[in-house]
Amino acid sequence: MKLLYRGAEADVYRGHWCGLPAVYKMRKPLRYRLPALDKTIRSQRTAHEAQMIHLSKLAGVSAPHLYYLSPQDALLVMEFIEGKRLKTILLEASLSRGRVQTLGEEFGGSIARLHAAGIMHGDLTTSNAIVNSRGICLLDFGLAVHSAKLEDQAVDLRLIKETLTGAHFTVSKTFMRSLLSGYSSVLGRKRAEAATKKLAEIERRGRYARVE
Amino acid sequence: MKTMRRGGRVLGIESTAHTFSASVVSEKDGVVTNAKDVYTPAEGSGIHPAEAAEHHLAVAVRVVGEALESSDIGDIDAFAYSMGPGLGPCLRVGAVTARTLSLSTGKPLVAVNHAVGHIELGCLLTGADKPLVLLISGGHTMVVAHSDGVWRVLGETLDLTLGQLLDQLGRYVGFASPCGRKIEEAASKSKRYLKLPYTVKGNDVSFSGVLTAAKRLIEGGASFEDVCYSVQETAFAITAEVTERALAFTGSLELLVVGGVAANRRLSQMLDLMAKRHDAAVKVVPLKYSGDCGAQIAWTGLLAFRSGHFLPNVADSVVRQSWRLDTVPTPWRIG
């Protein structure tokens, strides 16, 4: 199998499963973590990810189909999604403003559908979204949580904002504005505003943030 | 016009927290001198800002004198001070000292952000060029990378810093901060892992749960060594994990570790093991310069001054207790 991506906690390989193009996501032992702690985290996150992918699909969010799960081996086999990472697209020089807006709207809509179902993704970076002709497909649900807390919803938005200003500074403002507009149109203005207000509050809590 | 001579020299003053330090750096030789005097709080306590400021005032003249050592004060081209972030009373002592030096010599004042100082000195001393940076100290726990003119934050703590976690745990059993070394010593005597909450929120970390759970374990009679061991294993694994996320995300091949907690050997070891998976080189700031020091201010002051940045009026030399590093322009860096 071919190594597609070496992530922070898993290696992702491309292969086949019953003749279908598939990816193998393996959470390999991390040598820097105590073995006992490491084993628990890896198998928990693997099982949890499968569950969260399933729930996300029920919520109407595009996520890969699951083919196989083994928490003991910290292995997930799932559908191979064609397309480009959102990160790659946002770094393209030829990217138009209109395209940034469309992508932002769509991404925001997907996040809103998750949040409406009480699912917080937990790892909303631009490398965890694949863009293809069918739209945006979300990946990496290992840190997702079920939560009804506004705080968790805002933490989700904060991460994407952090990633945008950290790695996609030139498009971050436009993208974020469209994302919030897409978010609001799916989730409803009232809930969306509550979340962005909480987001601002979390940012003010940040170390050395200027308290206006 | 205020410009820098070739091979010019800058004297920098650091006074954000417990350390009062002054250093002379030169374009040609890097760090020339680095003198310091550290305030130690009473056993079981943390920094008392007013007491720390008194300490700084008492040692300021001597420390600056030591930093000047063989250099003639007339050979200094500019005076840099840490404008923030930090404790107001402590910062003011540094600012007043720098102002006095500037006014009496007619040389310009340069304001430096303490956190940027840690990073730029780390780059100078390790030869790191455009690294992913893990900044871990009593004041910061952040993963940072430079892009579009600013050091940008990719992940950070949502509550306590690593330094605070270790200090507060140490103080709980009666040590005076900084407690990192004592915790490391105690941890090295145990191999018994007690379960603690492991909180990663995307690229951000949270340590308040670890601290609360650790205190409860101590109350419940667990051995201090076992608790230290478990706190280190948990908090450092959390830190290594978010650093690894940023490393995988940015594809950076260079990880620079700066700040007081960079002195911890177990953490270095974990980061080494982690970076190996990504073929990234780990560069840790030398122990002598991992804690707060004048050199970080002097060197960053030199970089800023060389790019034409200084305070036009002495009246501008304020202090800023809250000043995030991702708002500080870095004209000396390209891109």
Coordinates of C-alpha atoms in Angstrom, one line a residue:
Chain A
M1 CA 0.0 0.0 0.0
K2 CA 1.1 3.5 -0.7
L3 CA 1.5 6.0 2.1
L4 CA -0.8 9.0 1.3
Y5 CA -0.3 11.1 4.3
R6 CA 1.5 11.0 7.6
G7 CA -0.6 12.8 10.0
A8 CA 0.0 13.7 13.6
E9 CA -1.7 10.6 15.0
A10 CA -2.3 8.3 12.1
D11 CA -0.7 7.2 8.9
V12 CA -3.1 7.0 5.9
Y13 CA -2.5 4.5 3.2
R14 CA -4.2 4.0 -0.1
G15 CA -5.3 0.5 -1.0
H16 CA -8.3 -1.6 -1.8
W17 CA -11.1 -3.2 0.2
C18 CA -13.1 -5.9 -1.6
G19 CA -12.1 -4.3 -4.9
L20 CA -13.1 -0.8 -4.0
P21 CA -10.5 2.0 -3.7
A22 CA -10.0 2.5 0.0
V23 CA -7.9 4.3 2.6
Y24 CA -6.4 2.5 5.6
K25 CA -6.1 4.8 8.5
M26 CA -3.7 3.3 11.1
R27 CA -3.1 4.9 14.4
K28 CA 0.4 3.6 15.0
P29 CA 2.0 3.5 18.4
L30 CA 3.5 6.9 19.3
R31 CA 6.8 6.2 20.9
Y32 CA 6.8 9.4 22.9
R33 CA 3.7 8.4 24.8
L34 CA 3.7 5.9 27.6
P35 CA 2.6 2.6 26.1
A36 CA -0.4 2.2 28.4
L37 CA -1.7 5.7 27.8
D38 CA -0.9 5.4 24.1
K39 CA -2.8 2.2 23.6
T40 CA -5.9 3.6 25.3
I41 CA -5.9 6.8 23.3
R42 CA -5.4 5.0 20.0
S43 CA -8.1 2.4 20.3
Q44 CA -10.6 4.9 21.9
R45 CA -10.1 7.4 19.2
T46 CA -10.4 4.8 16.4
A47 CA -13.7 3.4 17.7
H48 CA -14.9 6.9 18.5
E49 CA -14.1 8.1 15.0
A50 CA -16.1 5.3 13.4
Q51 CA -19.1 6.2 15.5
M52 CA -18.8 9.9 14.8
I53 CA -18.5 9.4 11.0
H54 CA -21.6 7.4 11.2
L55 CA -23.5 10.0 13.1
S56 CA -22.2 12.8 10.9
K57 CA -23.6 11.0 7.8
L58 CA -26.9 10.7 9.5
A59 CA -26.8 14.5 10.1
G60 CA -26.4 15.0 6.3
V61 CA -22.7 15.8 6.2
S62 CA -20.6 14.2 3.6
A63 CA -18.0 11.9 5.1
P64 CA -16.3 8.7 3.9
H65 CA -18.1 5.4 4.0
L66 CA -16.8 3.0 6.5
Y67 CA -15.6 -0.4 5.4
Y68 CA -13.9 -1.9 8.4
L69 CA -13.1 -1.1 12.0
S70 CA -10.8 -2.7 14.5
P71 CA -10.3 -0.7 17.7
Q72 CA -7.7 -3.3 19.0
D73 CA -5.5 -2.6 16.0
A74 CA -6.5 1.0 15.9
L75 CA -7.4 0.5 12.3
L76 CA -10.1 2.0 10.2
V77 CA -10.7 1.2 6.5
M78 CA -12.9 3.6 4.6
E79 CA -13.8 4.9 1.2
F80 CA -11.2 6.8 -0.8
I81 CA -12.5 10.2 -1.6
E82 CA -11.3 11.8 -4.8
G83 CA -10.6 15.5 -4.8
K84 CA -8.2 18.0 -3.4
R85 CA -7.7 19.1 0.1
L86 CA -9.3 22.4 1.0
K87 CA -5.8 23.5 2.3
T88 CA -4.2 22.9 -1.1
I89 CA -7.0 24.9 -2.9
L90 CA -6.8 27.8 -0.5
L91 CA -3.0 28.0 -1.2
E92 CA -3.4 28.1 -4.9
A93 CA -2.3 31.5 -6.4
S94 CA -5.0 31.5 -9.1
L95 CA -7.8 31.2 -6.6
S96 CA -10.6 33.7 -7.2
R97 CA -12.5 35.6 -4.5
G98 CA -15.7 34.1 -5.7
R99 CA -14.4 30.6 -5.3
V100 CA -13.1 31.4 -1.8
Q101 CA -16.6 32.6 -0.9
T102 CA -18.4 29.5 -2.4
L103 CA -16.0 27.2 -0.5
G104 CA -16.4 29.2 2.7
E105 CA -20.2 29.0 2.4
E106 CA -20.2 25.3 1.8
F107 CA -17.7 24.5 4.6
G108 CA -19.8 26.7 7.0
G109 CA -22.9 24.8 6.0
S110 CA -21.3 21.4 6.7
I111 CA -20.1 22.6 10.1
A112 CA -23.6 23.9 10.9
R113 CA -25.2 20.5 10.0
L114 CA -22.8 18.8 12.4
H115 CA -23.4 21.3 15.1
A116 CA -27.2 21.1 14.6
A117 CA -26.9 17.4 15.3
G118 CA -24.8 18.1 18.5
I119 CA -21.6 16.9 16.9
M120 CA -18.4 18.9 17.4
H121 CA -15.8 17.9 14.9
G122 CA -12.9 18.8 17.2
D123 CA -10.3 19.1 14.4
L124 CA -11.6 21.5 11.8
T125 CA -8.4 22.3 9.9
T126 CA -8.3 22.9 6.2
S127 CA -6.4 19.6 5.6
N128 CA -9.4 17.7 7.0
A129 CA -11.8 18.6 4.2
I130 CA -11.7 17.3 0.6
V131 CA -13.2 19.3 -2.2
N132 CA -14.6 17.5 -5.3
S133 CA -17.4 18.0 -7.8
R134 CA -19.9 16.8 -5.2
G135 CA -19.0 19.4 -2.6
I136 CA -17.0 19.2 0.6
C137 CA -16.3 16.0 2.4
L138 CA -15.2 16.1 6.0
L139 CA -12.5 13.8 7.3
D140 CA -10.8 13.0 10.6
F141 CA -13.4 12.6 13.3
G142 CA -11.0 11.2 15.9
L143 CA -11.4 14.2 18.2
A144 CA -15.1 14.7 17.6
V145 CA -17.4 14.9 20.6
H146 CA -21.1 14.8 21.2
S147 CA -22.0 18.0 23.0
A148 CA -24.8 20.4 23.5
K149 CA -22.5 23.1 24.9
L150 CA -22.2 26.4 23.2
E151 CA -18.6 26.6 24.3
D152 CA -17.7 23.4 22.4
Q153 CA -19.4 24.8 19.3
A154 CA -17.4 28.0 19.6
V155 CA -14.1 26.0 20.1
D156 CA -14.8 24.3 16.8
L157 CA -15.2 27.7 15.1
R158 CA -12.1 29.0 16.9
L159 CA -9.9 26.2 15.5
I160 CA -10.9 26.9 11.9
K161 CA -10.3 30.5 12.4
E162 CA -6.9 29.8 14.0
T163 CA -5.9 27.6 11.0
L164 CA -7.0 30.3 8.6
T165 CA -5.1 33.1 10.2
G166 CA -2.2 30.8 10.8
A167 CA -1.8 29.2 7.4
H168 CA -4.1 31.0 4.9
F169 CA -3.7 34.6 6.0
T170 CA -4.4 36.2 2.6
V171 CA -7.8 34.6 2.2
S172 CA -8.7 34.2 5.9
K173 CA -11.1 37.2 6.3
T174 CA -13.1 36.5 3.1
F175 CA -13.2 32.8 3.8
M176 CA -14.3 33.2 7.4
R177 CA -17.0 35.7 6.6
S178 CA -18.5 33.3 4.0
L179 CA -18.1 30.4 6.3
L180 CA -20.1 32.2 9.0
S181 CA -22.7 33.2 6.5
G182 CA -23.1 29.6 5.4
Y183 CA -23.1 28.5 9.0
S184 CA -25.8 30.9 9.8
S185 CA -28.1 30.0 6.9
V186 CA -28.1 26.4 7.9
L187 CA -28.1 26.7 11.7
G188 CA -30.4 29.8 11.9
R189 CA -29.3 33.3 12.7
K190 CA -30.0 33.1 16.4
R191 CA -27.9 30.0 17.2
A192 CA -25.1 31.2 14.8
E193 CA -24.9 34.5 16.5
A194 CA -24.8 32.9 20.0
A195 CA -21.9 30.8 18.8
T196 CA -19.9 33.7 17.3
K197 CA -20.4 35.7 20.4
K198 CA -19.0 32.8 22.5
L199 CA -16.1 32.6 20.0
A200 CA -15.3 36.2 20.7
E201 CA -15.4 35.5 24.4
I202 CA -13.0 32.6 24.1
E203 CA -10.6 34.8 22.1
R204 CA -10.7 37.4 24.8
R205 CA -9.8 34.7 27.3
G206 CA -6.7 33.9 25.2
R207 CA -3.4 34.7 26.9
Y208 CA -2.4 38.3 26.5
A209 CA -5.4 39.1 24.3
R210 CA -6.2 42.8 24.4
V211 CA -9.4 43.3 26.4
E212 CA -11.3 46.0 24.5
Chain B
M1 CA 19.2 59.9 11.2
K2 CA 19.5 57.1 13.7
T3 CA 21.0 54.1 12.0
M4 CA 23.2 51.2 13.0
R5 CA 26.9 51.1 12.4
R6 CA 28.3 48.0 10.9
G7 CA 29.0 45.6 13.7
G8 CA 26.8 47.7 15.9
R9 CA 25.9 46.9 19.5
V10 CA 22.6 46.8 21.4
L11 CA 22.0 46.5 25.1
G12 CA 18.8 44.8 26.0
I13 CA 16.9 44.6 29.3
E14 CA 14.5 41.9 30.3
S15 CA 12.2 42.3 33.3
T16 CA 8.8 40.7 32.5
A17 CA 8.6 38.4 35.5
H18 CA 11.1 37.0 38.1
T19 CA 14.2 37.7 36.1
F20 CA 16.0 41.0 35.7
S21 CA 18.6 40.7 33.1
A22 CA 20.8 42.8 30.8
S23 CA 22.8 41.8 27.8
V24 CA 25.0 43.2 25.1
V25 CA 24.8 41.7 21.6
S26 CA 26.6 42.7 18.5
E27 CA 25.9 42.1 14.9
K28 CA 29.2 40.3 14.4
D29 CA 29.5 38.3 17.6
G30 CA 25.9 37.6 18.6
V31 CA 25.6 37.5 22.4
V32 CA 28.5 39.3 24.0
T33 CA 27.4 39.4 27.7
N34 CA 24.3 38.2 29.5
A35 CA 24.0 39.2 33.2
K36 CA 21.0 38.4 35.3
D37 CA 19.6 38.3 38.8
V38 CA 16.5 36.3 39.6
Y39 CA 14.0 37.1 42.3
T40 CA 12.9 34.1 44.3
P41 CA 9.6 34.1 46.1
A42 CA 9.0 32.6 49.5
E43 CA 8.6 28.8 49.8
G44 CA 5.2 27.7 48.5
S45 CA 4.5 31.1 46.8
G46 CA 4.5 32.4 43.3
I47 CA 5.8 35.8 42.1
H48 CA 4.6 38.8 44.1
P49 CA 4.7 41.5 41.5
A50 CA 5.5 44.4 43.8
E51 CA 8.2 42.4 45.6
A52 CA 9.7 41.3 42.3
A53 CA 9.8 44.9 41.1
E54 CA 11.6 45.9 44.3
H55 CA 14.1 43.2 43.6
H56 CA 14.6 44.4 40.1
L57 CA 15.1 48.0 41.2
A58 CA 17.7 46.9 43.7
V59 CA 19.8 45.0 41.2
A60 CA 19.2 47.0 38.1
V61 CA 22.3 49.2 38.2
R62 CA 24.6 46.3 39.1
V63 CA 23.2 44.0 36.4
V64 CA 23.5 46.6 33.7
G65 CA 27.0 47.3 34.8
E66 CA 27.9 43.6 34.5
A67 CA 26.4 43.5 31.1
L68 CA 28.4 46.5 29.9
E69 CA 31.5 44.8 31.3
S70 CA 34.2 45.7 28.9
S71 CA 32.1 47.6 26.4
D72 CA 32.2 51.4 26.6
I73 CA 28.6 52.7 27.0
G74 CA 29.4 55.1 24.1
D75 CA 29.7 52.0 21.8
I76 CA 26.1 51.0 22.4
D77 CA 23.9 52.0 19.4
A78 CA 20.5 51.4 20.9
F79 CA 18.8 50.3 24.1
A80 CA 16.1 47.7 23.9
Y81 CA 13.7 46.7 26.6
S82 CA 10.9 44.2 26.9
M83 CA 7.7 46.2 26.5
G84 CA 5.5 43.1 27.4
P85 CA 3.7 40.9 27.9
G86 CA 4.4 40.5 31.6
L87 CA 3.8 41.9 35.1
G88 CA 3.3 45.6 35.1
P89 CA 5.4 46.6 38.1
C90 CA 8.3 44.4 36.8
L91 CA 8.1 45.7 33.2
R92 CA 8.2 49.2 34.5
V93 CA 11.6 48.8 36.1
G94 CA 13.0 47.6 32.8
A95 CA 11.4 50.4 30.9
V96 CA 12.7 53.0 33.3
T97 CA 16.2 51.6 33.2
A98 CA 16.2 51.6 29.4
R99 CA 14.8 55.1 29.3
T100 CA 17.4 56.4 31.6
L101 CA 20.2 54.9 29.5
S102 CA 18.7 56.2 26.3
L103 CA 18.2 59.8 27.6
S104 CA 21.6 60.0 29.2
T105 CA 23.4 58.8 26.0
G106 CA 21.1 60.2 23.4
K107 CA 20.8 56.8 21.8
P108 CA 17.4 55.4 20.6
L109 CA 15.1 53.1 22.5
V110 CA 13.7 49.9 21.0
A111 CA 10.6 48.1 22.3
V112 CA 10.7 44.3 22.1
N113 CA 8.0 41.7 22.6
H114 CA 9.2 39.2 25.1
A115 CA 7.8 36.2 23.3
V116 CA 9.2 37.2 19.9
G117 CA 12.5 37.6 21.8
H118 CA 12.5 34.0 22.9
I119 CA 12.0 32.9 19.3
E120 CA 14.5 35.1 17.6
L121 CA 17.2 34.3 20.2
G122 CA 16.4 30.7 19.7
C123 CA 16.9 31.1 15.9
L124 CA 20.3 32.8 16.4
L125 CA 21.7 30.3 18.8
T126 CA 20.5 27.1 17.1
G127 CA 20.8 28.3 13.5
A128 CA 17.1 27.6 12.9
D129 CA 16.0 29.6 9.8
K130 CA 12.2 29.5 9.4
P131 CA 11.1 26.9 11.9
L132 CA 7.9 25.7 13.5
V133 CA 8.3 27.0 17.0
L134 CA 7.1 25.5 20.3
L135 CA 7.2 28.3 22.9
I136 CA 6.8 26.8 26.4
S137 CA 7.4 28.9 29.5
G138 CA 5.5 30.2 32.5
G139 CA 3.8 32.8 30.3
H140 CA 3.3 31.0 27.1
T141 CA 2.4 27.6 25.6
M142 CA 2.1 28.1 21.9
V143 CA 2.9 26.5 18.6
V144 CA 3.9 29.2 16.3
A145 CA 5.0 29.6 12.6
H146 CA 6.1 32.7 10.7
S147 CA 4.0 33.8 7.7
D148 CA 3.0 37.1 6.1
G149 CA 5.1 39.3 8.3
V150 CA 4.1 37.9 11.7
W151 CA 4.7 35.0 14.0
R152 CA 1.3 33.3 13.8
V153 CA -0.2 31.0 16.4
L154 CA -1.2 27.6 15.2
G155 CA -2.2 26.2 18.6
E156 CA -2.0 27.3 22.2
T157 CA -3.2 26.6 25.7
L158 CA -6.8 27.5 26.5
D159 CA -6.0 27.9 30.2
L160 CA -2.7 27.2 32.0
T161 CA 0.7 27.3 30.4
L162 CA 3.0 24.3 30.9
G163 CA 5.2 26.4 33.2
Q164 CA 2.2 27.4 35.3
L165 CA 1.0 23.8 35.5
L166 CA 4.4 22.7 36.9
D167 CA 4.8 25.7 39.2
Q168 CA 1.3 25.4 40.7
L169 CA 1.8 21.7 41.3
G170 CA 5.2 22.4 42.9
R171 CA 3.8 25.2 45.0
Y172 CA 1.0 23.0 46.2
V173 CA 3.5 20.8 48.0
G174 CA 5.4 23.8 49.3
F175 CA 8.1 24.7 46.7
A176 CA 8.8 28.2 45.5
S177 CA 8.4 28.8 41.8
P178 CA 9.9 28.2 39.3
C179 CA 9.5 24.5 40.2
G180 CA 10.2 22.8 36.8
R181 CA 13.5 21.3 37.9
K182 CA 12.2 19.9 41.2
I183 CA 9.2 18.4 39.4
E184 CA 11.5 16.8 36.9
E185 CA 13.7 15.4 39.6
A186 CA 10.7 13.9 41.5
A187 CA 9.3 12.5 38.3
S188 CA 12.6 10.7 37.5
K189 CA 12.2 8.7 40.7
S190 CA 8.9 7.1 39.6
K191 CA 7.6 4.8 36.8
R192 CA 4.0 4.5 38.1
Y193 CA 1.5 6.1 35.9
L194 CA -1.7 7.4 37.5
K195 CA -4.5 8.3 35.2
L196 CA -5.0 12.0 34.5
P197 CA -7.3 13.8 32.0
Y198 CA -5.9 14.0 28.5
T199 CA -7.3 17.1 26.8
V200 CA -6.5 18.0 23.2
K201 CA -9.0 20.4 21.5
G202 CA -8.0 20.4 17.9
N203 CA -4.6 22.2 17.9
D204 CA -5.2 23.6 21.4
V205 CA -4.4 22.2 24.7
S206 CA -5.9 22.5 28.2
F207 CA -4.0 21.7 31.4
S208 CA -6.4 22.9 34.1
G209 CA -8.0 19.4 34.4
V210 CA -4.5 17.9 34.8
L211 CA -3.7 20.2 37.6
T212 CA -7.0 19.7 39.5
A213 CA -6.7 15.9 39.1
A214 CA -3.1 16.0 40.3
K215 CA -3.9 18.0 43.4
R216 CA -6.7 15.5 44.2
L217 CA -4.3 12.6 43.9
I218 CA -1.9 14.3 46.3
E219 CA -4.8 14.9 48.7
G220 CA -5.8 11.3 48.4
G221 CA -2.3 10.2 49.6
A222 CA -0.6 9.4 46.2
S223 CA 3.2 9.8 46.3
F224 CA 4.5 13.1 45.0
E225 CA 6.9 11.3 42.7
D226 CA 4.2 9.3 41.1
V227 CA 2.1 12.4 40.6
C228 CA 5.0 14.3 39.0
Y229 CA 5.8 11.5 36.7
S230 CA 2.1 11.2 35.6
V231 CA 1.7 14.9 35.2
Q232 CA 4.9 15.1 33.0
E233 CA 3.9 12.1 30.9
T234 CA 0.4 13.4 30.3
A235 CA 1.1 17.1 29.8
F236 CA 4.1 16.6 27.7
A237 CA 2.4 14.0 25.5
I238 CA -0.5 16.5 25.0
T239 CA 2.1 19.1 24.0
A240 CA 4.0 16.8 21.7
E241 CA 0.7 15.8 20.1
V242 CA -0.4 19.3 19.2
T243 CA 3.1 20.1 18.0
E244 CA 3.0 17.0 15.8
R245 CA -0.3 18.2 14.4
A246 CA 1.2 21.5 13.5
L247 CA 4.3 19.8 12.1
A248 CA 2.2 17.5 9.9
F249 CA 0.0 20.4 8.9
T250 CA 2.8 22.8 7.9
G251 CA 5.2 20.2 6.6
S252 CA 8.0 22.0 8.4
L253 CA 11.3 20.2 8.7
E254 CA 12.6 22.2 11.6
L255 CA 11.2 22.4 15.1
L256 CA 12.6 25.0 17.4
V257 CA 11.9 24.7 21.1
V258 CA 12.2 27.8 23.3
G259 CA 11.2 29.0 26.7
G260 CA 11.9 28.0 30.2
V261 CA 10.3 24.5 30.0
A262 CA 12.5 23.7 27.0
A263 CA 15.1 22.8 29.7
N264 CA 13.1 19.7 30.6
R265 CA 14.8 16.6 29.3
R266 CA 11.8 14.3 29.2
L267 CA 10.0 16.7 27.1
S268 CA 13.0 17.1 24.7
Q269 CA 13.1 13.3 24.4
M270 CA 9.4 13.1 23.5
L271 CA 9.7 15.8 21.0
D272 CA 12.7 14.1 19.4
L273 CA 10.8 10.8 19.1
M274 CA 7.9 12.7 17.6
A275 CA 9.9 14.8 15.1
K276 CA 11.7 11.7 13.8
R277 CA 8.4 10.4 12.4
H278 CA 8.3 13.5 10.2
D279 CA 12.0 13.7 9.4
A280 CA 12.1 17.0 11.2
A281 CA 15.1 18.3 13.1
V282 CA 14.6 19.4 16.7
K283 CA 16.6 22.4 17.8
V284 CA 16.4 23.2 21.5
V285 CA 17.6 26.6 22.8
P286 CA 20.7 26.0 24.9
L287 CA 19.9 25.6 28.6
K288 CA 21.6 28.8 29.6
Y289 CA 19.3 30.9 27.4
S290 CA 16.0 28.9 27.8
G291 CA 14.8 31.0 30.7
D292 CA 14.1 34.7 30.5
C293 CA 17.2 36.7 29.6
G294 CA 18.4 40.0 28.4
A295 CA 19.9 38.4 25.3
Q296 CA 16.5 37.7 23.8
I297 CA 15.6 41.4 24.1
A298 CA 19.0 42.7 23.0
W299 CA 19.1 40.4 19.9
T300 CA 15.5 41.1 18.8
G301 CA 16.1 44.8 19.5
L302 CA 19.1 44.6 17.2
L303 CA 17.1 43.0 14.5
A304 CA 14.3 45.6 14.8
F305 CA 16.7 48.5 15.0
R306 CA 18.6 47.3 12.0
S307 CA 15.3 47.4 10.1
G308 CA 14.7 50.9 11.2
H309 CA 12.4 50.3 14.1
F310 CA 12.8 52.3 17.3
L311 CA 10.6 54.5 19.4
P312 CA 10.6 58.1 18.0
N313 CA 9.9 59.6 21.5
V314 CA 10.7 58.5 25.0
A315 CA 7.1 59.1 25.8
D316 CA 6.2 56.1 23.6
S317 CA 8.2 53.8 25.8
V318 CA 5.2 52.4 27.7
V319 CA 4.7 48.9 28.9
R320 CA 2.1 46.5 27.7
Q321 CA 1.1 43.8 30.1
S322 CA -1.0 42.1 27.4
W323 CA 0.6 42.0 24.0
R324 CA 0.1 38.9 21.9
L325 CA 3.1 37.9 19.7
D326 CA 0.8 37.5 16.7
T327 CA 0.3 41.3 16.6
V328 CA 4.0 42.2 16.4
P329 CA 5.4 43.1 13.0
T330 CA 8.7 41.4 12.1
P331 CA 10.2 43.6 9.4
W332 CA 13.6 41.7 9.6
R333 CA 12.0 38.5 8.4
I334 CA 11.1 38.0 4.7
G335 CA 7.7 36.6 3.9

